[in-house]
Amino acid sequence: MNRRIPRAIISSVIFTAVVFAVIFIGFWFTGSHSDLQYRSVDYDVTVQTNGDIKVTQHIDMKLGRRSKGKPWKQLYQQYTLNQSDLADITDISVKNVTTGETYTRTNTVLPSDVASDAEWNSKYAGYWYAQISDLLGANPKEYKPGVNGMPIYSDETQYDDFIQDNALKRQRTVEIGWNIPATKHARSMKFDVTMTLVGAARLHPDIAWFQWEPIAESNTTPIGRVTGTVHFPKGITAKNSWAWLHYAGSSSTSRDADGTLHFQATNVAAGRYLNLMVAFDSSVVHDTSNGTVGAKYKPAGEWIRTRDYPGLQSLKKLESEKLAKAQAKQRKTVRTWAIVLGLELLLCAISLGMAIFGRWRAHGPLYSKSVDYRREIPSLKPTTVANIADILGIATSGNVEQRRLAATMLSLVSKGAIALYPGPARLYGTDEAKSSGAMTLTPHVALQALGVNGVRPVTEEEMSGTSTIVLHPVCRSQRRPKPLTKPEHALLRILEFVGKDRGTDTFDLNQMQKSCQGWRSGYKALERFTDACNEELDKRRIVRPIGGVTAFFGLGAVLYGMTAAVIYTGIGNLALSLIMGVPGMLLGSFAFLSAPKEMFTKNGMKYGEEVAGFYRYLTDFSNFDDRGALDLALWDEYLIYATAMGICRQVLNELAKAYPQVKDPEWLDGNASDSLMYWDYRSISLLGSTNASSGLDPSSFTSGIASNYGGVTDLGSQLSSGFSEISSAIHAAAPVDASGSGSGSFSGGGFDGGGGGAGGGSFGGR
């Protein structure tokens, strides 16, 4: 019955989807995107008995297209050597798994220093290199593992003697890269990169421990998935080893009985760090160099950093504190999410509650048990009833303005001021080039023009989409012209302008639209019609505005949801963007669209009940047994009000079920040729269904009417559709100025434990 709710649902869903699409596309095109991506990287790590860490990376990377077709030629990783976390990188090797080629070492050559792709491919591709630079990236030179590294001192004051007032030597960057053939793009290229990290561990009497950071916060290459397996020396099990994964994103951790660690992290975006804190029993750690490590440095270095105090309990305490801090931060984040979502849902609940309350107040007369069937014509004008029907939510076709125009047009027909015939004016001998003045058209003449006797068959195309209007027709034999109301006068003035503009009293709605398109003051005539329609509504104080509160909270929820969606999309969390944005935009827009804009005043409630009772009577008419003989004059009035209420189709169906004779063309020609219902039923036979006794059921009757009027099932709806375009034309012509992680058991996933550690890895390409 009421189409506002399904329309509101559909519109709110479409609105939400479109807004999200715009937000996502906006961030996609305006945000920064990395041309180089690691699809995945799998770390296979073995802890050596001297505390060193052997790392093999199985890398699957994607090389995206770059501007101006610039090819990729060089891929690299950078690591940081310093006096506390990493002293040296040795045993480097690179293999192109995609081609099966093992690369060999060469001197560092930048792609920008090579003249052509052909020269690069023939001389430099298939090699790896390593270079070291100081803290600021200056003074690069070839890196010699075991020579250019940092010494290991347990007493950090010894570094002052090693540095000798050159502060840049305190931290240096090692770049390990490999040269590939010039490649414009590749969906997948796989490499194995192996190295040994020296000087990462610290040895206490009870444990040895290290913090390894394969991915640093400075990394600018996003990684889709990171997995890792860490193997311990013989003698280490899950009972005498401990580990903590530091990663703020989604991750999982587990371990085997022999102590082997497994971890996985997803969506390691640029700027996110991942590191692993590992501790194990110190009894398995010993020097494997026979005291030769560090002899080349001045002062001579050591094989491992040592401490003379137990370290396990203090390490556990430190990690527990980090975990507690991370959990507190996470709880704060979750509370923020809950507050954001709670406020949004509160706005939605208020707006929905107000919308429901408004609909209850507006639609109350329709569902009130005290409202009885009403056979009498309402005491209000059809134009006022059109407004009330909109508030009650009973209209199934057209908006208020369209239904006012259509009902007033039918009222003019009923009073003999104009006549209406189906189809375009050219069917009756009037076209764009003719100006024949007043034209004598009667139903009999119209039937002859439409080919009722086979003179010229009428097609669906000719009958669909418009109606012909005749101004000042011959007075009807059975009725006398009646005085016109103000809305009728205003509409008649519009029709008379069209007739004058076209030089004829006969024209169709399509021709009327063309005339109105150039009528610059036409919007004033339409305003006069609207003012005349509103006069009774305002004078009797039937309705008052409602929905301001609903609009305030509904639009507030929409804006709130849009803001949340933008913020969380901006930080890269699409799931949160959906969770935080959808409720406000969807429910807020639904409340705004579904809420009535007006409600009945105390005085207007009786008029609402009057129209509701009349509506019930018309839509249930065929169920009454005491309906008596068919009163054509009364039913003309009924159809005018049915058009104003937007239920003309239903009423025509009810009338046909109650009085089957209206489907008989002979009966119509002899009894109802000057009735408003005449063409609604008579036009069925014009398309070949001349036998009215053929047993047309309501559904086939409805489809017949629909085919005659271009998919619109009644004359009132057809007029409403036509006036929709005409009104738009007039307005357009107006002038412009109008869990367990803290214990080290390595379960429950990682946490935000802070960055840092051996390696500080970052990745890139040239």
Tab-separated table of N, CA and C in Angstrom, residues 77-78 95 98 135 145 243 252 292 323 354 389 392 410 438 456 563 643 647 658 699:
chain	number	residue	atom	x	y	z
A	77	GLN	N	67.661	-4.969	0.009
A	77	GLN	CA	67.269	-4.923	1.415
A	77	GLN	C	68.357	-4.181	2.179
A	78	GLN	N	67.940	-3.425	3.181
A	78	GLN	CA	68.892	-2.655	3.976
A	78	GLN	C	68.787	-3.057	5.444
A	95	LYS	N	69.344	-16.416	-4.751
A	95	LYS	CA	68.936	-17.325	-5.830
A	95	LYS	C	67.609	-16.852	-6.415
A	98	THR	N	62.482	-18.213	-9.501
A	98	THR	CA	61.629	-18.216	-10.691
A	98	THR	C	62.367	-18.813	-11.890
A	135	LEU	N	76.097	6.481	8.861
A	135	LEU	CA	74.785	6.754	9.454
A	135	LEU	C	73.887	7.547	8.525
A	145	PRO	N	82.092	-8.824	4.380
A	145	PRO	CA	81.673	-9.508	5.621
A	145	PRO	C	82.895	-9.967	6.412
A	243	ALA	N	59.708	-16.997	23.936
A	243	ALA	CA	59.690	-16.092	22.779
A	243	ALA	C	58.452	-15.208	22.829
A	252	SER	N	49.516	-14.746	14.432
A	252	SER	CA	49.330	-15.983	15.199
A	252	SER	C	50.698	-16.564	15.514
A	292	THR	N	89.205	-16.520	17.757
A	292	THR	CA	89.725	-15.654	16.693
A	292	THR	C	88.773	-14.514	16.327
A	323	LEU	N	53.468	-6.256	27.360
A	323	LEU	CA	52.182	-6.844	27.019
A	323	LEU	C	51.044	-6.108	27.709
A	354	MET	N	12.020	8.343	16.215
A	354	MET	CA	11.216	9.492	15.803
A	354	MET	C	10.479	9.210	14.501
A	389	ALA	N	-3.805	11.978	1.591
A	389	ALA	CA	-3.418	10.639	1.155
A	389	ALA	C	-1.918	10.424	1.288
A	392	LEU	N	-1.219	9.868	4.984
A	392	LEU	CA	-1.667	8.530	5.385
A	392	LEU	C	-0.814	7.430	4.769
A	410	LEU	N	-9.296	15.784	-14.227
A	410	LEU	CA	-10.504	14.970	-14.327
A	410	LEU	C	-11.732	15.742	-13.844
A	438	ALA	N	-11.302	25.300	-32.785
A	438	ALA	CA	-12.117	24.382	-32.002
A	438	ALA	C	-12.474	23.168	-32.839
A	456	ARG	N	-9.347	2.433	-39.487
A	456	ARG	CA	-7.886	2.510	-39.292
A	456	ARG	C	-7.541	1.905	-37.944
A	563	THR	N	31.811	10.322	8.217
A	563	THR	CA	33.081	10.742	8.819
A	563	THR	C	33.867	9.544	9.316
A	643	THR	N	-8.137	9.261	-7.943
A	643	THR	CA	-6.931	9.779	-8.599
A	643	THR	C	-6.147	10.671	-7.641
A	647	ILE	N	-5.031	5.895	-6.025
A	647	ILE	CA	-5.488	4.506	-5.966
A	647	ILE	C	-6.476	4.217	-7.090
A	658	ALA	N	-17.477	-5.444	-9.160
A	658	ALA	CA	-18.831	-5.225	-8.642
A	658	ALA	C	-19.858	-5.093	-9.765
A	699	SER	N	-6.857	-9.671	-13.133
A	699	SER	CA	-5.459	-9.531	-13.557
A	699	SER	C	-5.359	-9.262	-15.046
